[in-house]
Amino acid sequence: RQVYTDGEVGSVDYDGFGVAGEFHFDKVDTSKGPLAEASFLDKSSFVNFAFLSIEPDLAGADDVDTTNIGGRFVTASNLIIEADWSTVDAGNSDTDTIRVGVGTYLNDNTDVVVSYTTEDDDNADVDYLDVAFHGVNPLNQGASVGYDVAVGYIDADDDSGYKIDVGGTYYFNNMFGLGLSAGITDVGDVSSDVISVDATFFPNEQVELFASIFDGSTETNGGGDIDTDGILIGAAVRF
């Protein structure tokens, strides 16, 4: 998978490029619903990695490099175990994040995962505890709808707060889907929100094209607002 992103944070433009890969332990059955949901519907176990490098259009600014390694394992009894490690290198600062999750399939097309995440950077430590639901429901004439709901508690060094994320994707057929998602976060004097519109299209079963347009803002009491917007486009090949 390769991605390209372009956008703006505050008054600073940026662009970036990334690569990612995912290895499944068994061949994924793609006949159970939308191709974008194939590994979820087939209860597939996998390991993955991703690397993204962002270059701000600002003299003297360091690139921001993000590396992620993780995996999801589903047992014969539908127990789900997840783990991820990521690091963000922004030149003069580093942030390391570890997440572990445990969950189960409630039925063949719905799961729930409870996760604990700890984030450590040079200035503060932040812990998250959240519960997330994901499902895909078939509709008439080959269409289906996917949805995500996640609610989390945030414990920072000096404050606590919450985050809520919701999203839905309408799959016109197994090859094409359009989605809308939104999230809010509130911790102490800082609150943020983001909304995105997403599209995924498979010209054939081996190739995926995808795009996302997002817009968000972060507000600090007494410190003003920072707006963020951008676009991400990419392609993936399945073997």
PDB file of C-alpha atoms in Angstrom:
ATOM      1  CA  ARG A   1       0.000   0.000   0.000  1.00  0.00           C
ATOM      2  CA  GLN A   2       1.256   3.453  -0.905  1.00  0.00           C
ATOM      3  CA  VAL A   3      -0.266   6.768   0.157  1.00  0.00           C
ATOM      4  CA  TYR A   4       0.227  10.452  -0.572  1.00  0.00           C
ATOM      5  CA  THR A   5      -1.087  13.231   1.646  1.00  0.00           C
ATOM      6  CA  ASP A   6      -1.270  16.996   1.339  1.00  0.00           C
ATOM      7  CA  GLY A   7      -2.790  19.586   3.629  1.00  0.00           C
ATOM      8  CA  GLU A   8      -2.401  22.453   6.056  1.00  0.00           C
ATOM      9  CA  VAL A   9      -1.912  22.731   9.832  1.00  0.00           C
ATOM     10  CA  GLY A  10      -2.583  26.270  10.992  1.00  0.00           C
ATOM     11  CA  SER A  11      -0.884  28.379   8.334  1.00  0.00           C
ATOM     12  CA  VAL A  12       1.757  25.770   7.439  1.00  0.00           C
ATOM     13  CA  ASP A  13       1.327  23.581   4.358  1.00  0.00           C
ATOM     14  CA  TYR A  14       2.648  20.035   4.293  1.00  0.00           C
ATOM     15  CA  ASP A  15       2.874  17.003   2.072  1.00  0.00           C
ATOM     16  CA  GLY A  16       3.863  13.438   2.780  1.00  0.00           C
ATOM     17  CA  PHE A  17       4.340   9.926   1.472  1.00  0.00           C
ATOM     18  CA  GLY A  18       3.857   6.569   3.127  1.00  0.00           C
ATOM     19  CA  VAL A  19       4.028   2.815   2.616  1.00  0.00           C
ATOM     20  CA  ALA A  20       2.266   0.019   4.477  1.00  0.00           C
ATOM     21  CA  GLY A  21       1.854  -3.733   4.332  1.00  0.00           C
ATOM     22  CA  GLU A  22      -0.235  -6.459   5.922  1.00  0.00           C
ATOM     23  CA  PHE A  23       0.511 -10.192   6.089  1.00  0.00           C
ATOM     24  CA  HIS A  24      -2.349 -12.631   6.734  1.00  0.00           C
ATOM     25  CA  PHE A  25      -1.609 -16.077   8.102  1.00  0.00           C
ATOM     26  CA  ASP A  26      -4.288 -17.696   5.931  1.00  0.00           C
ATOM     27  CA  LYS A  27      -5.810 -16.830   2.582  1.00  0.00           C
ATOM     28  CA  VAL A  28      -8.644 -14.337   3.086  1.00  0.00           C
ATOM     29  CA  ASP A  29     -12.084 -15.334   1.790  1.00  0.00           C
ATOM     30  CA  THR A  30     -13.322 -12.353  -0.250  1.00  0.00           C
ATOM     31  CA  SER A  31     -16.824 -13.709  -0.925  1.00  0.00           C
ATOM     32  CA  LYS A  32     -18.516 -12.703   2.342  1.00  0.00           C
ATOM     33  CA  GLY A  33     -19.189  -9.021   1.620  1.00  0.00           C
ATOM     34  CA  PRO A  34     -17.426  -5.777   0.644  1.00  0.00           C
ATOM     35  CA  LEU A  35     -13.810  -6.330  -0.357  1.00  0.00           C
ATOM     36  CA  ALA A  36     -12.732  -3.500   1.968  1.00  0.00           C
ATOM     37  CA  GLU A  37     -14.161  -5.549   4.870  1.00  0.00           C
ATOM     38  CA  ALA A  38     -12.919  -8.956   3.704  1.00  0.00           C
ATOM     39  CA  SER A  39     -10.367  -9.611   6.469  1.00  0.00           C
ATOM     40  CA  PHE A  40     -12.840  -8.500   9.157  1.00  0.00           C
ATOM     41  CA  LEU A  41     -15.672 -10.672   7.829  1.00  0.00           C
ATOM     42  CA  ASP A  42     -13.335 -13.654   7.425  1.00  0.00           C
ATOM     43  CA  LYS A  43     -12.031 -13.216  11.022  1.00  0.00           C
ATOM     44  CA  SER A  44      -8.508 -13.149   9.655  1.00  0.00           C
ATOM     45  CA  SER A  45      -5.347 -12.943  11.765  1.00  0.00           C
ATOM     46  CA  PHE A  46      -2.510 -10.731  10.518  1.00  0.00           C
ATOM     47  CA  VAL A  47       0.524  -8.586  11.283  1.00  0.00           C
ATOM     48  CA  ASN A  48       1.079  -5.196   9.675  1.00  0.00           C
ATOM     49  CA  PHE A  49       3.433  -2.257   9.411  1.00  0.00           C
ATOM     50  CA  ALA A  50       3.215   1.348   8.192  1.00  0.00           C
ATOM     51  CA  PHE A  51       5.593   4.254   7.666  1.00  0.00           C
ATOM     52  CA  LEU A  52       4.554   7.836   6.912  1.00  0.00           C
ATOM     53  CA  SER A  53       6.835  10.849   6.439  1.00  0.00           C
ATOM     54  CA  ILE A  54       5.368  14.372   6.569  1.00  0.00           C
ATOM     55  CA  GLU A  55       7.372  17.349   5.270  1.00  0.00           C
ATOM     56  CA  PRO A  56       6.202  20.793   6.491  1.00  0.00           C
ATOM     57  CA  ASP A  57       6.611  23.676   4.064  1.00  0.00           C
ATOM     58  CA  LEU A  58       8.481  25.770   6.605  1.00  0.00           C
ATOM     59  CA  ALA A  59      12.122  26.785   6.562  1.00  0.00           C
ATOM     60  CA  GLY A  60      14.165  24.810   9.097  1.00  0.00           C
ATOM     61  CA  ALA A  61      11.296  22.524  10.105  1.00  0.00           C
ATOM     62  CA  ASP A  62      12.042  18.829  10.644  1.00  0.00           C
ATOM     63  CA  ASP A  63      10.163  16.067   8.870  1.00  0.00           C
ATOM     64  CA  VAL A  64       7.663  14.171  11.016  1.00  0.00           C
ATOM     65  CA  ASP A  65       8.143  10.410  10.604  1.00  0.00           C
ATOM     66  CA  THR A  66       5.647   7.894  11.975  1.00  0.00           C
ATOM     67  CA  THR A  67       6.337   4.150  12.173  1.00  0.00           C
ATOM     68  CA  ASN A  68       3.751   1.598  13.263  1.00  0.00           C
ATOM     69  CA  ILE A  69       3.953  -2.170  13.777  1.00  0.00           C
ATOM     70  CA  GLY A  70       1.007  -4.228  14.978  1.00  0.00           C
ATOM     71  CA  GLY A  71      -1.215  -7.213  14.585  1.00  0.00           C
ATOM     72  CA  ARG A  72      -4.617  -8.780  15.184  1.00  0.00           C
ATOM     73  CA  PHE A  73      -5.143 -12.396  16.160  1.00  0.00           C
ATOM     74  CA  VAL A  74      -8.499 -14.183  16.146  1.00  0.00           C
ATOM     75  CA  THR A  75      -8.817 -17.571  17.842  1.00  0.00           C
ATOM     76  CA  ALA A  76     -11.152 -20.430  16.958  1.00  0.00           C
ATOM     77  CA  SER A  77     -13.431 -19.319  19.809  1.00  0.00           C
ATOM     78  CA  ASN A  78     -13.712 -15.796  18.297  1.00  0.00           C
ATOM     79  CA  LEU A  79     -11.432 -14.205  20.905  1.00  0.00           C
ATOM     80  CA  ILE A  80      -9.647 -11.137  19.478  1.00  0.00           C
ATOM     81  CA  ILE A  81      -6.196 -10.034  20.638  1.00  0.00           C
ATOM     82  CA  GLU A  82      -4.629  -6.870  19.225  1.00  0.00           C
ATOM     83  CA  ALA A  83      -1.313  -5.098  19.804  1.00  0.00           C
ATOM     84  CA  ASP A  84       0.335  -2.058  18.217  1.00  0.00           C
ATOM     85  CA  TRP A  85       3.509  -0.060  18.716  1.00  0.00           C
ATOM     86  CA  SER A  86       4.147   3.292  17.046  1.00  0.00           C
ATOM     87  CA  THR A  87       6.740   6.030  17.273  1.00  0.00           C
ATOM     88  CA  VAL A  88       6.610   9.590  15.961  1.00  0.00           C
ATOM     89  CA  ASP A  89       9.951  11.300  15.335  1.00  0.00           C
ATOM     90  CA  ALA A  90       9.610  15.071  14.889  1.00  0.00           C
ATOM     91  CA  GLY A  91      13.308  15.921  15.040  1.00  0.00           C
ATOM     92  CA  ASN A  92      13.564  17.498  18.476  1.00  0.00           C
ATOM     93  CA  SER A  93      10.824  15.348  20.028  1.00  0.00           C
ATOM     94  CA  ASP A  94       9.765  11.704  20.029  1.00  0.00           C
ATOM     95  CA  THR A  95       6.466  10.096  20.986  1.00  0.00           C
ATOM     96  CA  ASP A  96       6.109   6.358  21.626  1.00  0.00           C
ATOM     97  CA  THR A  97       2.708   4.688  21.840  1.00  0.00           C
ATOM     98  CA  ILE A  98       1.787   1.138  22.846  1.00  0.00           C
ATOM     99  CA  ARG A  99      -1.741  -0.264  22.544  1.00  0.00           C
ATOM    100  CA  VAL A 100      -3.140  -3.648  23.577  1.00  0.00           C
ATOM    101  CA  GLY A 101      -6.697  -4.766  23.003  1.00  0.00           C
ATOM    102  CA  VAL A 102      -8.922  -7.734  23.804  1.00  0.00           C
ATOM    103  CA  GLY A 103     -12.339  -8.402  22.351  1.00  0.00           C
ATOM    104  CA  THR A 104     -14.664 -10.851  20.650  1.00  0.00           C
ATOM    105  CA  TYR A 105     -16.957 -11.282  17.696  1.00  0.00           C
ATOM    106  CA  LEU A 106     -20.532 -10.786  18.916  1.00  0.00           C
ATOM    107  CA  ASN A 107     -21.715 -12.470  15.724  1.00  0.00           C
ATOM    108  CA  ASP A 108     -20.275 -13.134  12.278  1.00  0.00           C
ATOM    109  CA  ASN A 109     -20.350  -9.449  11.268  1.00  0.00           C
ATOM    110  CA  THR A 110     -19.959  -7.480  14.533  1.00  0.00           C
ATOM    111  CA  ASP A 111     -17.103  -7.235  17.027  1.00  0.00           C
ATOM    112  CA  VAL A 112     -16.196  -5.305  20.155  1.00  0.00           C
ATOM    113  CA  VAL A 113     -12.652  -4.575  21.375  1.00  0.00           C
ATOM    114  CA  VAL A 114     -11.556  -2.971  24.651  1.00  0.00           C
ATOM    115  CA  SER A 115      -8.135  -1.300  24.375  1.00  0.00           C
ATOM    116  CA  TYR A 116      -5.592   0.263  26.687  1.00  0.00           C
ATOM    117  CA  THR A 117      -3.128   2.731  25.164  1.00  0.00           C
ATOM    118  CA  THR A 118      -0.190   4.507  26.762  1.00  0.00           C
ATOM    119  CA  GLU A 119       1.505   7.431  25.026  1.00  0.00           C
ATOM    120  CA  ASP A 120       4.872   8.750  26.191  1.00  0.00           C
ATOM    121  CA  ASP A 121       6.602  11.831  24.834  1.00  0.00           C
ATOM    122  CA  ASP A 122       9.236  14.268  26.104  1.00  0.00           C
ATOM    123  CA  ASN A 123       6.667  16.440  27.900  1.00  0.00           C
ATOM    124  CA  ALA A 124       3.852  14.262  29.226  1.00  0.00           C
ATOM    125  CA  ASP A 125       2.343  10.782  29.506  1.00  0.00           C
ATOM    126  CA  VAL A 126      -1.222  10.084  28.405  1.00  0.00           C
ATOM    127  CA  ASP A 127      -3.254   6.907  28.962  1.00  0.00           C
ATOM    128  CA  TYR A 128      -6.399   5.883  27.083  1.00  0.00           C
ATOM    129  CA  LEU A 129      -9.047   3.259  27.825  1.00  0.00           C
ATOM    130  CA  ASP A 130     -11.649   2.786  25.122  1.00  0.00           C
ATOM    131  CA  VAL A 131     -14.256   0.384  23.796  1.00  0.00           C
ATOM    132  CA  ALA A 132     -14.912   0.131  20.052  1.00  0.00           C
ATOM    133  CA  PHE A 133     -17.631  -1.583  18.035  1.00  0.00           C
ATOM    134  CA  HIS A 134     -17.379  -2.424  14.340  1.00  0.00           C
ATOM    135  CA  GLY A 135     -20.001  -4.054  12.184  1.00  0.00           C
ATOM    136  CA  VAL A 136     -21.078  -4.698   8.604  1.00  0.00           C
ATOM    137  CA  ASN A 137     -24.766  -5.256   7.877  1.00  0.00           C
ATOM    138  CA  PRO A 138     -26.012  -6.500   4.494  1.00  0.00           C
ATOM    139  CA  LEU A 139     -28.805  -4.601   2.734  1.00  0.00           C
ATOM    140  CA  ASN A 140     -30.884  -5.293  -0.350  1.00  0.00           C
ATOM    141  CA  GLN A 141     -29.560  -5.749  -3.890  1.00  0.00           C
ATOM    142  CA  GLY A 142     -25.940  -6.387  -2.909  1.00  0.00           C
ATOM    143  CA  ALA A 143     -25.467  -3.225  -0.864  1.00  0.00           C
ATOM    144  CA  SER A 144     -24.302  -3.121   2.756  1.00  0.00           C
ATOM    145  CA  VAL A 145     -23.411  -0.653   5.467  1.00  0.00           C
ATOM    146  CA  GLY A 146     -20.409  -0.641   7.796  1.00  0.00           C
ATOM    147  CA  TYR A 147     -20.266   1.282  11.038  1.00  0.00           C
ATOM    148  CA  ASP A 148     -17.845   2.167  13.843  1.00  0.00           C
ATOM    149  CA  VAL A 149     -18.561   3.510  17.315  1.00  0.00           C
ATOM    150  CA  ALA A 150     -15.786   4.134  19.885  1.00  0.00           C
ATOM    151  CA  VAL A 151     -15.906   5.787  23.303  1.00  0.00           C
ATOM    152  CA  GLY A 152     -12.781   6.394  25.386  1.00  0.00           C
ATOM    153  CA  TYR A 153     -11.533   7.796  28.684  1.00  0.00           C
ATOM    154  CA  ILE A 154      -8.313   9.843  28.644  1.00  0.00           C
ATOM    155  CA  ASP A 155      -5.991  10.281  31.635  1.00  0.00           C
ATOM    156  CA  ALA A 156      -3.290  12.928  31.141  1.00  0.00           C
ATOM    157  CA  ASP A 157      -0.706  14.143  33.673  1.00  0.00           C
ATOM    158  CA  ASP A 158      -2.830  17.048  34.936  1.00  0.00           C
ATOM    159  CA  ASP A 159      -6.297  16.465  33.451  1.00  0.00           C
ATOM    160  CA  SER A 160      -8.692  13.785  32.332  1.00  0.00           C
ATOM    161  CA  GLY A 161     -11.223  13.759  29.535  1.00  0.00           C
ATOM    162  CA  TYR A 162     -12.966  11.726  26.884  1.00  0.00           C
ATOM    163  CA  LYS A 163     -13.129  11.005  23.187  1.00  0.00           C
ATOM    164  CA  ILE A 164     -15.983   9.832  20.956  1.00  0.00           C
ATOM    165  CA  ASP A 165     -15.637   8.585  17.380  1.00  0.00           C
ATOM    166  CA  VAL A 166     -18.429   7.501  15.044  1.00  0.00           C
ATOM    167  CA  GLY A 167     -18.398   6.536  11.390  1.00  0.00           C
ATOM    168  CA  GLY A 168     -20.346   4.805   8.679  1.00  0.00           C
ATOM    169  CA  THR A 169     -19.688   3.527   5.158  1.00  0.00           C
ATOM    170  CA  TYR A 170     -22.324   2.769   2.553  1.00  0.00           C
ATOM    171  CA  TYR A 171     -21.168   0.035   0.174  1.00  0.00           C
ATOM    172  CA  PHE A 172     -23.090   0.290  -3.086  1.00  0.00           C
ATOM    173  CA  ASN A 173     -21.714  -3.151  -3.920  1.00  0.00           C
ATOM    174  CA  ASN A 174     -18.719  -5.241  -2.888  1.00  0.00           C
ATOM    175  CA  MET A 175     -16.361  -3.027  -4.922  1.00  0.00           C
ATOM    176  CA  PHE A 176     -17.299   0.571  -4.025  1.00  0.00           C
ATOM    177  CA  GLY A 177     -18.043   2.400  -0.787  1.00  0.00           C
ATOM    178  CA  LEU A 178     -18.431   5.972   0.490  1.00  0.00           C
ATOM    179  CA  GLY A 179     -17.961   6.809   4.164  1.00  0.00           C
ATOM    180  CA  LEU A 180     -18.350   9.638   6.653  1.00  0.00           C
ATOM    181  CA  SER A 181     -16.732   9.768  10.093  1.00  0.00           C
ATOM    182  CA  ALA A 182     -16.415  12.282  12.918  1.00  0.00           C
ATOM    183  CA  GLY A 183     -14.638  12.478  16.260  1.00  0.00           C
ATOM    184  CA  ILE A 184     -14.390  14.772  19.263  1.00  0.00           C
ATOM    185  CA  THR A 185     -11.818  14.880  22.064  1.00  0.00           C
ATOM    186  CA  ASP A 186     -11.957  16.950  25.248  1.00  0.00           C
ATOM    187  CA  VAL A 187      -9.152  16.999  27.855  1.00  0.00           C
ATOM    188  CA  GLY A 188      -8.838  19.852  30.335  1.00  0.00           C
ATOM    189  CA  ASP A 189      -8.508  23.130  28.453  1.00  0.00           C
ATOM    190  CA  VAL A 190      -8.009  21.458  25.079  1.00  0.00           C
ATOM    191  CA  SER A 191     -10.792  20.249  22.799  1.00  0.00           C
ATOM    192  CA  SER A 192     -10.640  19.076  19.213  1.00  0.00           C
ATOM    193  CA  ASP A 193     -12.903  17.732  16.503  1.00  0.00           C
ATOM    194  CA  VAL A 194     -12.415  16.192  13.075  1.00  0.00           C
ATOM    195  CA  ILE A 195     -14.639  15.069  10.241  1.00  0.00           C
ATOM    196  CA  SER A 196     -13.678  13.099   7.135  1.00  0.00           C
ATOM    197  CA  VAL A 197     -15.211  11.820   3.921  1.00  0.00           C
ATOM    198  CA  ASP A 198     -13.752   8.576   2.570  1.00  0.00           C
ATOM    199  CA  ALA A 199     -14.029   6.505  -0.594  1.00  0.00           C
ATOM    200  CA  THR A 200     -12.780   3.040  -1.503  1.00  0.00           C
ATOM    201  CA  PHE A 201     -12.973   1.379  -4.935  1.00  0.00           C
ATOM    202  CA  PHE A 202     -11.735  -1.965  -6.250  1.00  0.00           C
ATOM    203  CA  PRO A 203     -11.304  -2.093 -10.053  1.00  0.00           C
ATOM    204  CA  ASN A 204     -10.730  -5.805  -9.453  1.00  0.00           C
ATOM    205  CA  GLU A 205     -10.239  -8.059  -6.418  1.00  0.00           C
ATOM    206  CA  GLN A 206      -6.468  -7.459  -6.296  1.00  0.00           C
ATOM    207  CA  VAL A 207      -6.327  -3.639  -6.522  1.00  0.00           C
ATOM    208  CA  GLU A 208      -7.816  -1.032  -4.189  1.00  0.00           C
ATOM    209  CA  LEU A 209      -7.947   2.742  -4.738  1.00  0.00           C
ATOM    210  CA  PHE A 210      -8.880   4.948  -1.784  1.00  0.00           C
ATOM    211  CA  ALA A 211      -9.127   8.599  -0.814  1.00  0.00           C
ATOM    212  CA  SER A 212      -9.955  10.637   2.269  1.00  0.00           C
ATOM    213  CA  ILE A 213     -10.683  14.333   2.764  1.00  0.00           C
ATOM    214  CA  PHE A 214     -10.542  15.580   6.349  1.00  0.00           C
ATOM    215  CA  ASP A 215     -11.025  18.809   8.269  1.00  0.00           C
ATOM    216  CA  GLY A 216     -10.450  19.411  11.968  1.00  0.00           C
ATOM    217  CA  SER A 217      -9.721  21.999  14.606  1.00  0.00           C
ATOM    218  CA  THR A 218      -8.096  22.149  18.042  1.00  0.00           C
ATOM    219  CA  GLU A 219      -9.153  24.782  20.558  1.00  0.00           C
ATOM    220  CA  THR A 220      -7.254  25.750  23.713  1.00  0.00           C
ATOM    221  CA  ASN A 221      -8.909  27.994  26.264  1.00  0.00           C
ATOM    222  CA  GLY A 222      -7.055  31.273  26.059  1.00  0.00           C
ATOM    223  CA  GLY A 223      -4.756  29.949  23.351  1.00  0.00           C
ATOM    224  CA  GLY A 224      -6.770  30.259  20.153  1.00  0.00           C
ATOM    225  CA  ASP A 225      -7.675  27.691  17.503  1.00  0.00           C
ATOM    226  CA  ILE A 226      -5.577  25.612  15.135  1.00  0.00           C
ATOM    227  CA  ASP A 227      -7.307  24.328  11.996  1.00  0.00           C
ATOM    228  CA  THR A 228      -6.153  21.238  10.140  1.00  0.00           C
ATOM    229  CA  ASP A 229      -7.289  20.019   6.741  1.00  0.00           C
ATOM    230  CA  GLY A 230      -5.969  17.773   4.044  1.00  0.00           C
ATOM    231  CA  ILE A 231      -6.427  14.960   1.590  1.00  0.00           C
ATOM    232  CA  LEU A 232      -4.987  11.457   1.493  1.00  0.00           C
ATOM    233  CA  ILE A 233      -4.988   9.270  -1.598  1.00  0.00           C
ATOM    234  CA  GLY A 234      -3.494   5.864  -2.163  1.00  0.00           C
ATOM    235  CA  ALA A 235      -3.549   2.450  -3.744  1.00  0.00           C
ATOM    236  CA  ALA A 236      -3.047  -1.099  -2.505  1.00  0.00           C
ATOM    237  CA  VAL A 237      -2.329  -4.410  -4.176  1.00  0.00           C
ATOM    238  CA  ARG A 238      -3.387  -7.765  -2.743  1.00  0.00           C
ATOM    239  CA  PHE A 239      -1.547 -11.003  -3.435  1.00  0.00           C
TER     240      PHE A 239
END
